[in-house]
PDB file of C-alpha atoms in Angstrom:
ATOM      1  CA  MET A  83     125.130  45.440 137.322  1.00 37.00           C
ATOM      2  CA  LYS A  84     128.451  44.737 135.603  1.00 37.00           C
ATOM      3  CA  MET A  85     126.585  42.965 132.821  1.00 36.00           C
ATOM      4  CA  LEU A  86     124.397  46.034 132.229  1.00 33.00           C
ATOM      5  CA  VAL A  87     127.431  48.323 132.110  1.00 31.00           C
ATOM      6  CA  TRP A  88     129.204  46.025 129.652  1.00 34.00           C
ATOM      7  CA  PHE A  89     126.084  45.787 127.510  1.00 33.00           C
ATOM      8  CA  GLY A  90     125.793  49.606 127.471  1.00 39.00           C
ATOM      9  CA  LEU A  91     129.427  49.979 126.433  1.00 34.00           C
ATOM     10  CA  VAL A  92     128.902  47.510 123.578  1.00 35.00           C
ATOM     11  CA  LEU A  93     125.821  49.406 122.362  1.00 36.00           C
ATOM     12  CA  GLY A  94     127.715  52.726 122.570  1.00 41.00           C
ATOM     13  CA  ALA A  95     130.599  51.278 120.570  1.00 39.00           C
ATOM     14  CA  LEU A  96     128.240  49.930 117.917  1.00 38.00           C
ATOM     15  CA  SER A  97     126.419  53.260 117.763  1.00 42.00           C
ATOM     16  CA  ALA A  98     129.686  55.158 117.358  1.00 50.00           C
ATOM     17  CA  ALA A  99     130.929  52.713 114.718  1.00 58.00           C
ATOM     18  CA  GLY A 100     128.018  53.608 112.478  1.00 79.00           C
ATOM     19  CA  ASN A 101     127.149  51.843 109.242  1.00 89.00           C
ATOM     20  CA  VAL A 102     128.993  50.435 106.243  1.00 92.00           C
ATOM     21  CA  PHE A 103     127.948  51.677 102.792  1.00 93.00           C
ATOM     22  CA  VAL A 104     128.960  49.832  99.634  1.00 93.00           C
ATOM     23  CA  THR A 105     128.840  51.302  96.129  1.00 93.00           C
ATOM     24  CA  LYS A 106     130.527  51.209  92.705  1.00 92.00           C
ATOM     25  CA  PRO A 107     132.607  53.877  90.950  1.00 93.00           C
ATOM     26  CA  GLU A 108     130.642  56.588  89.077  1.00 93.00           C
ATOM     27  CA  GLN A 109     127.490  55.875  91.097  1.00 93.00           C
ATOM     28  CA  THR A 110     125.659  57.997  93.716  1.00 94.00           C
ATOM     29  CA  VAL A 111     125.597  56.998  97.376  1.00 94.00           C
ATOM     30  CA  THR A 112     123.843  58.559 100.374  1.00 94.00           C
ATOM     31  CA  LEU A 113     125.562  58.295 103.765  1.00 93.00           C
ATOM     32  CA  GLU A 114     123.078  58.428 106.662  1.00 92.00           C
ATOM     33  CA  CYS A 115     124.246  60.327 109.700  1.00 91.00           C
ATOM     34  CA  GLY A 116     122.071  58.361 112.156  1.00 87.00           C
ATOM     35  CA  VAL A 117     120.066  61.321 113.539  1.00 87.00           C
ATOM     36  CA  ASN A 118     116.929  62.873 112.104  1.00 84.00           C
ATOM     37  CA  ASN A 119     117.594  66.534 112.974  1.00 85.00           C
ATOM     38  CA  PHE A 120     119.928  68.862 114.860  1.00 87.00           C
ATOM     39  CA  ARG A 121     119.657  72.179 116.645  1.00 86.00           C
ATOM     40  CA  GLY A 122     123.145  73.477 117.199  1.00 87.00           C
ATOM     41  CA  SER A 123     125.459  72.312 114.409  1.00 90.00           C
ATOM     42  CA  LEU A 124     126.075  69.523 111.934  1.00 92.00           C
ATOM     43  CA  GLU A 125     129.444  68.573 110.443  1.00 93.00           C
ATOM     44  CA  TRP A 126     130.605  65.902 107.990  1.00 94.00           C
ATOM     45  CA  ARG A 127     134.269  64.917 107.736  1.00 93.00           C
ATOM     46  CA  ARG A 128     136.216  62.439 105.671  1.00 92.00           C
ATOM     47  CA  GLY A 129     139.022  61.287 107.926  1.00 89.00           C
ATOM     48  CA  ASP A 130     140.389  64.474 109.511  1.00 89.00           C
ATOM     49  CA  GLN A 131     139.305  66.790 106.661  1.00 92.00           C
ATOM     50  CA  ARG A 132     136.043  68.718 106.736  1.00 92.00           C
ATOM     51  CA  ILE A 133     133.509  68.315 103.940  1.00 93.00           C
ATOM     52  CA  PHE A 134     131.022  70.891 105.255  1.00 91.00           C
ATOM     53  CA  SER A 135     129.538  72.189 108.496  1.00 91.00           C
ATOM     54  CA  VAL A 136     126.164  73.870 109.076  1.00 90.00           C
ATOM     55  CA  ASP A 137     125.129  76.205 111.905  1.00 88.00           C
ATOM     56  CA  GLY A 138     121.578  75.253 112.924  1.00 82.00           C
ATOM     57  CA  LYS A 139     120.740  78.715 114.283  1.00 83.00           C
ATOM     58  CA  THR A 140     121.987  80.928 111.434  1.00 84.00           C
ATOM     59  CA  GLY A 141     122.018  78.362 108.607  1.00 82.00           C
ATOM     60  CA  PHE A 142     125.560  79.435 107.724  1.00 88.00           C
ATOM     61  CA  LYS A 143     127.419  76.704 105.827  1.00 88.00           C
ATOM     62  CA  ARG A 144     131.165  76.189 105.555  1.00 89.00           C
ATOM     63  CA  LYS A 145     132.763  73.953 102.954  1.00 90.00           C
ATOM     64  CA  GLY A 146     136.111  72.220 102.898  1.00 90.00           C
ATOM     65  CA  THR A 147     138.721  72.195 100.153  1.00 89.00           C
ATOM     66  CA  ILE A 148     139.113  68.495  99.309  1.00 91.00           C
ATOM     67  CA  ASP A 149     138.030  67.008  95.972  1.00 91.00           C
ATOM     68  CA  ILE A 150     134.917  65.261  97.276  1.00 93.00           C
ATOM     69  CA  VAL A 151     133.405  68.620  98.343  1.00 92.00           C
ATOM     70  CA  SER A 152     132.452  69.545  94.758  1.00 92.00           C
ATOM     71  CA  ARG A 153     130.494  66.285  94.463  1.00 94.00           C
ATOM     72  CA  SER A 154     128.853  66.334  97.911  1.00 92.00           C
ATOM     73  CA  TYR A 155     125.377  67.628  98.838  1.00 91.00           C
ATOM     74  CA  ASP A 156     123.697  67.877 102.236  1.00 87.00           C
ATOM     75  CA  ARG A 157     120.295  66.229 102.558  1.00 88.00           C
ATOM     76  CA  THR A 158     119.034  67.418 105.978  1.00 87.00           C
ATOM     77  CA  THR A 159     121.430  65.364 108.113  1.00 89.00           C
ATOM     78  CA  ASN A 160     122.612  62.940 105.405  1.00 92.00           C
ATOM     79  CA  LEU A 161     125.477  63.286 102.934  1.00 93.00           C
ATOM     80  CA  GLU A 162     124.991  62.555  99.224  1.00 94.00           C
ATOM     81  CA  VAL A 163     128.099  61.858  97.125  1.00 94.00           C
ATOM     82  CA  ARG A 164     127.810  61.774  93.320  1.00 94.00           C
ATOM     83  CA  ARG A 165     130.182  60.263  90.749  1.00 95.00           C
ATOM     84  CA  VAL A 166     131.950  58.225  93.400  1.00 95.00           C
ATOM     85  CA  LYS A 167     135.673  57.572  92.902  1.00 93.00           C
ATOM     86  CA  LEU A 168     137.876  54.822  94.330  1.00 92.00           C
ATOM     87  CA  GLU A 169     139.789  57.391  96.399  1.00 92.00           C
ATOM     88  CA  ASP A 170     136.547  58.496  98.103  1.00 92.00           C
ATOM     89  CA  ALA A 171     136.427  55.241 100.076  1.00 93.00           C
ATOM     90  CA  GLY A 172     137.314  55.345 103.773  1.00 93.00           C
ATOM     91  CA  LYS A 173     136.036  56.664 107.102  1.00 94.00           C
ATOM     92  CA  PHE A 174     133.346  59.357 107.278  1.00 95.00           C
ATOM     93  CA  THR A 175     132.363  61.106 110.499  1.00 94.00           C
ATOM     94  CA  CYS A 176     129.062  62.845 111.206  1.00 94.00           C
ATOM     95  CA  VAL A 177     128.870  65.138 114.257  1.00 93.00           C
ATOM     96  CA  ALA A 178     125.366  66.374 115.113  1.00 91.00           C
ATOM     97  CA  ASP A 179     125.042  68.541 118.262  1.00 88.00           C
ATOM     98  CA  GLY A 180     128.191  66.910 119.647  1.00 87.00           C
ATOM     99  CA  ASN A 181     126.951  63.370 118.907  1.00 90.00           C
ATOM    100  CA  THR A 182     129.584  61.599 116.771  1.00 91.00           C
ATOM    101  CA  LYS A 183     128.794  58.855 114.276  1.00 92.00           C
ATOM    102  CA  GLU A 184     131.561  57.153 112.292  1.00 93.00           C
ATOM    103  CA  HIS A 185     130.665  55.397 109.031  1.00 93.00           C
ATOM    104  CA  THR A 186     132.626  53.455 106.424  1.00 93.00           C
ATOM    105  CA  LEU A 187     132.305  53.828 102.652  1.00 93.00           C
ATOM    106  CA  LEU A 188     133.518  50.874 100.584  1.00 94.00           C
ATOM    107  CA  VAL A 189     133.937  51.317  96.831  1.00 94.00           C
ATOM    108  CA  VAL A 190     133.975  48.010  94.963  1.00 93.00           C
ATOM    109  CA  SER A 191     135.187  47.813  91.365  1.00 92.00           C
ATOM    110  CA  VAL A 192     134.233  44.650  89.448  1.00 92.00           C
ATOM    111  CA  SER A 193     135.333  43.931  85.873  1.00 91.00           C
ATOM    112  CA  THR A 194     136.270  41.204  83.413  1.00 90.00           C
ATOM    113  CA  ASN A 195     139.453  40.795  81.404  1.00 88.00           C
ATOM    114  CA  PRO A 196     138.921  40.983  78.484  1.00 88.00           C
ATOM    115  CA  SER A 197     136.014  43.390  78.922  1.00 85.00           C
ATOM    116  CA  GLY A 198     132.734  43.412  77.037  1.00 83.00           C
ATOM    117  CA  ASP A 199     130.853  40.375  75.786  1.00 86.00           C
ATOM    118  CA  LEU A 200     132.579  37.035  76.289  1.00 85.00           C
ATOM    119  CA  HIS A 201     133.049  34.536  73.472  1.00 88.00           C
ATOM    120  CA  LEU A 202     132.366  30.842  73.764  1.00 89.00           C
ATOM    121  CA  GLY A 203     135.476  28.884  74.652  1.00 88.00           C
ATOM    122  CA  SER A 204     137.546  31.956  75.579  1.00 89.00           C
ATOM    123  CA  GLU A 205     139.492  32.397  78.812  1.00 90.00           C
ATOM    124  CA  VAL A 206     138.321  35.207  81.137  1.00 90.00           C
ATOM    125  CA  ALA A 207     139.555  36.577  84.469  1.00 91.00           C
ATOM    126  CA  LEU A 208     137.094  38.201  86.930  1.00 91.00           C
ATOM    127  CA  THR A 209     138.483  41.098  88.997  1.00 91.00           C
ATOM    128  CA  CYS A 210     137.035  42.412  92.282  1.00 92.00           C
ATOM    129  CA  GLN A 211     138.781  45.351  94.005  1.00 92.00           C
ATOM    130  CA  VAL A 212     137.557  46.602  97.416  1.00 93.00           C
ATOM    131  CA  SER A 213     138.719  50.091  98.506  1.00 92.00           C
ATOM    132  CA  GLY A 214     138.174  51.680 101.920  1.00 91.00           C
ATOM    133  CA  LEU A 215     139.626  49.072 104.306  1.00 90.00           C
ATOM    134  CA  ASP A 216     143.050  48.918 105.889  1.00 86.00           C
ATOM    135  CA  THR A 217     143.594  45.390 104.613  1.00 88.00           C
ATOM    136  CA  ALA A 218     142.066  43.952 101.450  1.00 85.00           C
ATOM    137  CA  PRO A 219     139.445  41.344 102.346  1.00 89.00           C
ATOM    138  CA  ALA A 220     139.286  37.892 100.840  1.00 90.00           C
ATOM    139  CA  VAL A 221     136.808  37.797  97.951  1.00 90.00           C
ATOM    140  CA  HIS A 222     135.134  34.994  96.072  1.00 90.00           C
ATOM    141  CA  TRP A 223     132.815  34.849  93.100  1.00 92.00           C
ATOM    142  CA  LYS A 224     129.409  33.239  92.858  1.00 91.00           C
ATOM    143  CA  GLY A 225     128.119  32.355  89.390  1.00 89.00           C
ATOM    144  CA  PRO A 226     124.568  32.481  88.039  1.00 90.00           C
ATOM    145  CA  ASP A 227     124.063  28.873  89.121  1.00 88.00           C
ATOM    146  CA  GLY A 228     125.019  29.741  92.732  1.00 87.00           C
ATOM    147  CA  LYS A 229     128.329  27.882  92.659  1.00 87.00           C
ATOM    148  CA  LEU A 230     131.509  29.471  93.999  1.00 88.00           C
ATOM    149  CA  ASN A 231     134.330  30.329  91.660  1.00 86.00           C
ATOM    150  CA  SER A 232     137.849  31.638  92.133  1.00 84.00           C
ATOM    151  CA  GLY A 233     137.361  34.254  89.438  1.00 84.00           C
ATOM    152  CA  SER A 234     139.009  32.443  86.531  1.00 87.00           C
ATOM    153  CA  LEU A 235     137.051  30.929  83.657  1.00 88.00           C
ATOM    154  CA  LYS A 236     139.234  28.682  81.531  1.00 89.00           C
ATOM    155  CA  SER A 237     136.598  28.074  78.883  1.00 89.00           C
ATOM    156  CA  VAL A 238     133.461  30.211  78.749  1.00 89.00           C
ATOM    157  CA  ALA A 239     130.220  28.237  78.310  1.00 89.00           C
ATOM    158  CA  ARG A 240     126.620  29.204  77.639  1.00 90.00           C
ATOM    159  CA  SER A 241     125.778  28.580  81.294  1.00 89.00           C
ATOM    160  CA  ASP A 242     128.233  31.316  82.366  1.00 88.00           C
ATOM    161  CA  ALA A 243     125.941  34.050  81.009  1.00 90.00           C
ATOM    162  CA  GLY A 244     124.100  35.987  83.724  1.00 91.00           C
ATOM    163  CA  THR A 245     124.851  37.872  86.963  1.00 92.00           C
ATOM    164  CA  TRP A 246     128.086  37.180  88.823  1.00 92.00           C
ATOM    165  CA  LYS A 247     128.509  38.367  92.419  1.00 92.00           C
ATOM    166  CA  CYS A 248     131.731  39.333  94.157  1.00 92.00           C
ATOM    167  CA  GLU A 249     131.269  38.582  97.890  1.00 92.00           C
ATOM    168  CA  PHE A 250     133.467  39.582 100.840  1.00 92.00           C
ATOM    169  CA  SER A 251     133.118  39.888 104.616  1.00 91.00           C
ATOM    170  CA  HIS A 252     133.760  42.841 106.946  1.00 89.00           C
ATOM    171  CA  GLY A 253     132.849  43.281 110.602  1.00 85.00           C
ATOM    172  CA  GLY A 254     130.933  40.050 110.643  1.00 87.00           C
ATOM    173  CA  GLN A 255     128.740  41.089 107.692  1.00 90.00           C
ATOM    174  CA  THR A 256     128.808  39.822 104.114  1.00 91.00           C
ATOM    175  CA  TYR A 257     128.684  42.324 101.272  1.00 92.00           C
ATOM    176  CA  SER A 258     128.528  41.835  97.523  1.00 90.00           C
ATOM    177  CA  GLU A 259     128.678  43.652  94.192  1.00 91.00           C
ATOM    178  CA  SER A 260     127.494  42.170  90.898  1.00 91.00           C
ATOM    179  CA  ILE A 261     128.360  42.297  87.215  1.00 91.00           C
ATOM    180  CA  ASP A 262     126.340  41.067  84.233  1.00 92.00           C
ATOM    181  CA  ILE A 263     128.100  38.822  81.735  1.00 89.00           C
ATOM    182  CA  LYS A 264     126.940  38.126  78.185  1.00 91.00           C
ATOM    183  CA  VAL A 265     128.194  35.171  76.174  1.00 89.00           C
ATOM    184  CA  THR A 266     128.257  35.332  72.371  1.00 89.00           C
ATOM    185  CA  ASP A 267     129.494  33.067  69.601  1.00 83.00           C
ATOM    186  CA  PRO A 268     133.091  33.565  68.534  1.00 80.00           C
ATOM    187  CA  PRO A 269     133.636  35.628  65.388  1.00 77.00           C
ATOM    188  CA  THR A 270     133.444  33.659  62.158  1.00 78.00           C
ATOM    189  CA  PRO A 271     136.899  33.278  60.575  1.00 74.00           C
ATOM    190  CA  PRO A 272     137.253  34.482  56.994  1.00 77.00           C
ATOM    191  CA  PRO A 273     136.956  31.773  54.314  1.00 78.00           C
ATOM    192  CA  PRO A 274     140.249  30.345  53.019  1.00 79.00           C
ATOM    193  CA  PRO A 275     141.444  31.609  49.640  1.00 81.00           C
ATOM    194  CA  PRO A 276     140.459  29.440  46.656  1.00 81.00           C
ATOM    195  CA  PRO A 277     143.084  26.993  45.387  1.00 79.00           C
ATOM    196  CA  PRO A 278     145.061  28.205  42.380  1.00 75.00           C
ATOM    197  CA  GLY A 279     143.550  27.112  39.063  1.00 62.00           C
ATOM    198  CA  PRO A 280     145.304  26.239  35.853  1.00 61.00           C
ATOM    199  CA  SER A 281     145.646  29.930  34.985  1.00 55.00           C
ATOM    200  CA  GLN A 282     146.539  30.947  38.583  1.00 52.00           C
ATOM    201  CA  SER A 283     149.684  28.900  39.168  1.00 49.00           C
ATOM    202  CA  SER A 284     152.461  30.063  41.395  1.00 50.00           C
ATOM    203  CA  PRO A 285     155.138  32.367  39.923  1.00 52.00           C
ATOM    204  CA  GLY A 286     157.855  29.695  40.067  1.00 52.00           C
ATOM    205  CA  SER A 287     155.781  26.948  38.477  1.00 50.00           C
ATOM    206  CA  HIS A 288     154.730  28.740  35.262  1.00 51.00           C
ATOM    207  CA  LYS A 289     155.402  26.683  32.172  1.00 51.00           C
ATOM    208  CA  THR A 290     155.074  27.733  28.560  1.00 50.00           C
ATOM    209  CA  THR A 291     154.138  25.480  25.694  1.00 51.00           C
ATOM    210  CA  CYS A 292     155.464  27.832  23.034  1.00 54.00           C
ATOM    211  CA  PRO A 293     159.229  28.391  22.857  1.00 53.00           C
ATOM    212  CA  ASN A 294     158.764  31.847  21.358  1.00 56.00           C
ATOM    213  CA  CYS A 295     156.167  32.871  23.977  1.00 53.00           C
ATOM    214  CA  THR A 296     156.944  34.554  27.272  1.00 52.00           C
ATOM    215  CA  ALA A 297     155.194  34.367  30.613  1.00 51.00           C
ATOM    216  CA  ASN A 298     153.970  37.937  30.324  1.00 55.00           C
ATOM    217  CA  PRO A 299     153.029  39.156  26.808  1.00 51.00           C
ATOM    218  CA  PRO A 300     154.327  42.600  25.775  1.00 52.00           C
ATOM    219  CA  SER A 301     152.133  45.423  26.876  1.00 49.00           C
ATOM    220  CA  GLY A 302     151.930  46.822  23.354  1.00 48.00           C
ATOM    221  CA  ALA A 303     149.930  43.780  22.229  1.00 46.00           C
ATOM    222  CA  SER A 304     146.854  44.766  24.174  1.00 51.00           C
ATOM    223  CA  ASP A 305     147.690  48.123  25.756  1.00 61.00           C
ATOM    224  CA  LEU A 306     149.208  51.321  24.471  1.00 65.00           C
ATOM    225  CA  LEU A 307     151.577  53.084  26.841  1.00 67.00           C
ATOM    226  CA  GLY A 308     150.157  51.013  29.674  1.00 67.00           C
ATOM    227  CA  LEU A 309     146.567  52.220  29.160  1.00 74.00           C
ATOM    228  CA  LYS A 310     143.538  50.225  28.126  1.00 80.00           C
ATOM    229  CA  TRP A 311     141.756  50.946  24.823  1.00 80.00           C
ATOM    230  CA  TRP A 312     138.679  52.337  26.544  1.00 81.00           C
ATOM    231  CA  VAL A 313     140.881  54.879  28.357  1.00 83.00           C
ATOM    232  CA  TRP A 314     142.134  56.177  25.032  1.00 83.00           C
ATOM    233  CA  VAL A 315     138.567  56.351  23.714  1.00 87.00           C
ATOM    234  CA  ALA A 316     137.537  58.390  26.741  1.00 87.00           C
ATOM    235  CA  ILE A 317     140.500  60.723  26.242  1.00 88.00           C
ATOM    236  CA  GLY A 318     139.614  61.236  22.560  1.00 88.00           C
ATOM    237  CA  VAL A 319     135.961  61.988  23.326  1.00 91.00           C
ATOM    238  CA  GLY A 320     137.019  64.442  26.022  1.00 89.00           C
ATOM    239  CA  CYS A 321     139.383  66.261  23.652  1.00 92.00           C
ATOM    240  CA  LEU A 322     136.657  66.473  20.981  1.00 92.00           C
ATOM    241  CA  VAL A 323     134.224  67.953  23.481  1.00 92.00           C
ATOM    242  CA  MET A 324     136.823  70.504  24.575  1.00 92.00           C
ATOM    243  CA  ILE A 325     137.485  71.577  20.964  1.00 94.00           C
ATOM    244  CA  LEU A 326     133.764  71.986  20.226  1.00 93.00           C
ATOM    245  CA  LEU A 327     133.354  73.971  23.379  1.00 91.00           C
ATOM    246  CA  MET A 328     136.226  76.297  22.465  1.00 93.00           C
ATOM    247  CA  VAL A 329     134.776  76.874  18.951  1.00 92.00           C
ATOM    248  CA  PHE A 330     131.396  77.676  20.442  1.00 92.00           C
ATOM    249  CA  VAL A 331     132.931  80.162  22.884  1.00 91.00           C
ATOM    250  CA  ILE A 332     134.926  81.889  20.099  1.00 93.00           C
ATOM    251  CA  CYS A 333     131.833  82.239  17.867  1.00 92.00           C
ATOM    252  CA  LEU A 334     129.806  83.547  20.757  1.00 91.00           C
ATOM    253  CA  CYS A 335     132.466  86.152  21.572  1.00 91.00           C
ATOM    254  CA  LYS A 336     132.579  87.358  17.964  1.00 90.00           C
ATOM    255  CA  LYS A 337     128.806  87.653  17.837  1.00 90.00           C
ATOM    256  CA  ILE A 338     128.767  89.676  21.025  1.00 91.00           C
ATOM    257  CA  LYS A 339     131.480  92.024  19.685  1.00 89.00           C
ATOM    258  CA  THR A 340     129.504  92.584  16.457  1.00 89.00           C
ATOM    259  CA  LYS A 341     126.380  93.501  18.401  1.00 88.00           C
ATOM    260  CA  LYS A 342     128.359  95.887  20.560  1.00 88.00           C
ATOM    261  CA  ARG A 343     129.742  97.670  17.474  1.00 87.00           C
ATOM    262  CA  ARG A 344     126.270  98.106  15.972  1.00 87.00           C
ATOM    263  CA  LEU A 345     124.927  99.510  19.206  1.00 87.00           C
ATOM    264  CA  GLN A 346     127.843 101.937  19.424  1.00 85.00           C
ATOM    265  CA  LYS A 347     127.198 103.204  15.869  1.00 84.00           C
ATOM    266  CA  MET A 348     123.516 103.799  16.619  1.00 85.00           C
ATOM    267  CA  ARG A 349     124.393 105.734  19.768  1.00 82.00           C
ATOM    268  CA  ASN A 350     126.900 107.927  17.851  1.00 82.00           C
ATOM    269  CA  SER A 351     124.350 108.733  15.098  1.00 78.00           C
ATOM    270  CA  ARG A 352     121.854 109.905  17.703  1.00 74.00           C
ATOM    271  CA  GLN A 353     124.329 112.162  19.466  1.00 66.00           C
ATOM    272  CA  PHE A 354     125.484 113.966  16.252  1.00 59.00           C
ATOM    273  CA  PRO A 355     122.463 114.698  13.893  1.00 58.00           C
ATOM    274  CA  LYS A 356     123.078 115.345  10.187  1.00 57.00           C
ATOM    275  CA  LYS A 357     123.321 118.991   8.906  1.00 58.00           C
ATOM    276  CA  TYR A 358     121.706 119.925   5.612  1.00 54.00           C
ATOM    277  CA  CYS A 359     122.700 122.836   3.259  1.00 56.00           C
ATOM    278  CA  GLN A 360     120.231 125.783   3.098  1.00 57.00           C
ATOM    279  CA  CYS A 361     119.946 128.145   0.048  1.00 57.00           C
ATOM    280  CA  ASN A 362     119.290 131.920   0.247  1.00 59.00           C
ATOM    281  CA  ARG A 363     115.936 132.472  -1.455  1.00 58.00           C
ATOM    282  CA  PRO A 364     113.604 135.485  -1.296  1.00 57.00           C
ATOM    283  CA  THR A 365     110.890 135.016   1.078  1.00 55.00           C
ATOM    284  CA  ALA A 366     107.482 134.491  -0.383  1.00 53.00           C
ATOM    285  CA  VAL A 367     104.937 137.307  -0.249  1.00 51.00           C
ATOM    286  CA  GLY A 368     102.675 136.782   2.565  1.00 53.00           C
ATOM    287  CA  LYS A 369      99.208 135.788   1.695  1.00 54.00           C
ATOM    288  CA  PRO A 370      96.454 138.316   2.268  1.00 52.00           C
ATOM    289  CA  GLN A 371      94.748 137.885   5.471  1.00 52.00           C
ATOM    290  CA  GLN A 372      91.593 135.978   5.273  1.00 53.00           C
ATOM    291  CA  GLY A 373      88.380 137.669   6.238  1.00 53.00           C
ATOM    292  CA  ARG A 374      89.170 141.166   4.816  1.00 54.00           C
ATOM    293  CA  ARG A 375      87.884 142.482   1.430  1.00 55.00           C
ATOM    294  CA  ARG A 376      89.962 144.684  -0.799  1.00 57.00           C
ATOM    295  CA  GLU A 377      88.579 148.239  -1.188  1.00 55.00           C
ATOM    296  CA  LYS A 378      87.551 149.245  -4.683  1.00 57.00           C
ATOM    297  CA  PRO A 379      89.074 152.502  -6.001  1.00 58.00           C
ATOM    298  CA  SER A 380      86.690 155.409  -5.998  1.00 61.00           C
ATOM    299  CA  ALA A 381      85.307 156.538  -9.345  1.00 60.00           C
ATOM    300  CA  PRO A 382      86.663 159.892 -10.773  1.00 60.00           C
ATOM    301  CA  PRO A 383      84.353 162.876 -10.674  1.00 60.00           C
ATOM    302  CA  LEU A 384      82.095 163.422 -13.667  1.00 57.00           C
ATOM    303  CA  GLN A 385      83.024 166.302 -15.891  1.00 57.00           C
ATOM    304  CA  PRO A 386      80.332 168.303 -17.890  1.00 54.00           C
ATOM    305  CA  LEU A 387      80.000 167.568 -21.469  1.00 52.00           C
ATOM    306  CA  LEU A 388      80.817 170.413 -23.897  1.00 49.00           C
ATOM    307  CA  ILE A 389      78.343 170.906 -26.648  1.00 49.00           C
ATOM    308  CA  GLU A 390      79.635 172.686 -29.838  1.00 43.00           C
TER     309      GLU A 390
END
């Protein structure tokens, strides 16, 4: 009888302890409450602070005020946390219809120093940080070949490329998080500068064979005012082009002014027509109207002839 009671207490303790969930920063993790449904109420808490609570009868939901609330979503009885942060790790409590389940979220951060691809022959340190436990657990690394490593690579080799696992123990269970490592050839150093030739001797070792010669000939011998000959040619061509352009613009302006003057004269002549002098002359007799005949004068009356 005592054995059965002890066994029941152990099972109750394990049931209340809940599960351990392991994830990385910036990932999404789903915490399982341990029950499939509820009737009265469901509440999730992180430590002593409420994340949210749901009333099963009315569906009314209350949210807390901590940072993880904005990244938490209820999935029936489970809790989904997105963009996990290191400070999210710790104890989570799920209370469904008065049944309490306590779970643990561990956030493991694995990295290499220096980060990125590793170069052959370089020295690299592997870092594994476990957040969410009261005391940091002892960790060890396991390489791609399955051999254990303390996390320090003195000289990176080709065989070090692959998946490395950070392993640690908690509550009698072994957990791990992995990181992929790529090994590349070291960067090629730049070629050494060419040795100085006979004409490229050092400044202090320059020797002249002519007593009247100097190490640096006068600039006037090949340059004028410090400019090469082709620079002066370019300047001369540019000036010539500018002069031609100015002459063209001046001629064009004069031609336009001449045309404007001619147009103005034509407009003035149209507005004021010429006046001609008129002389006072008698008007011409109107022509007889066509179609009418002139009447002949009537003949005088005949007088009687006198006979003597």
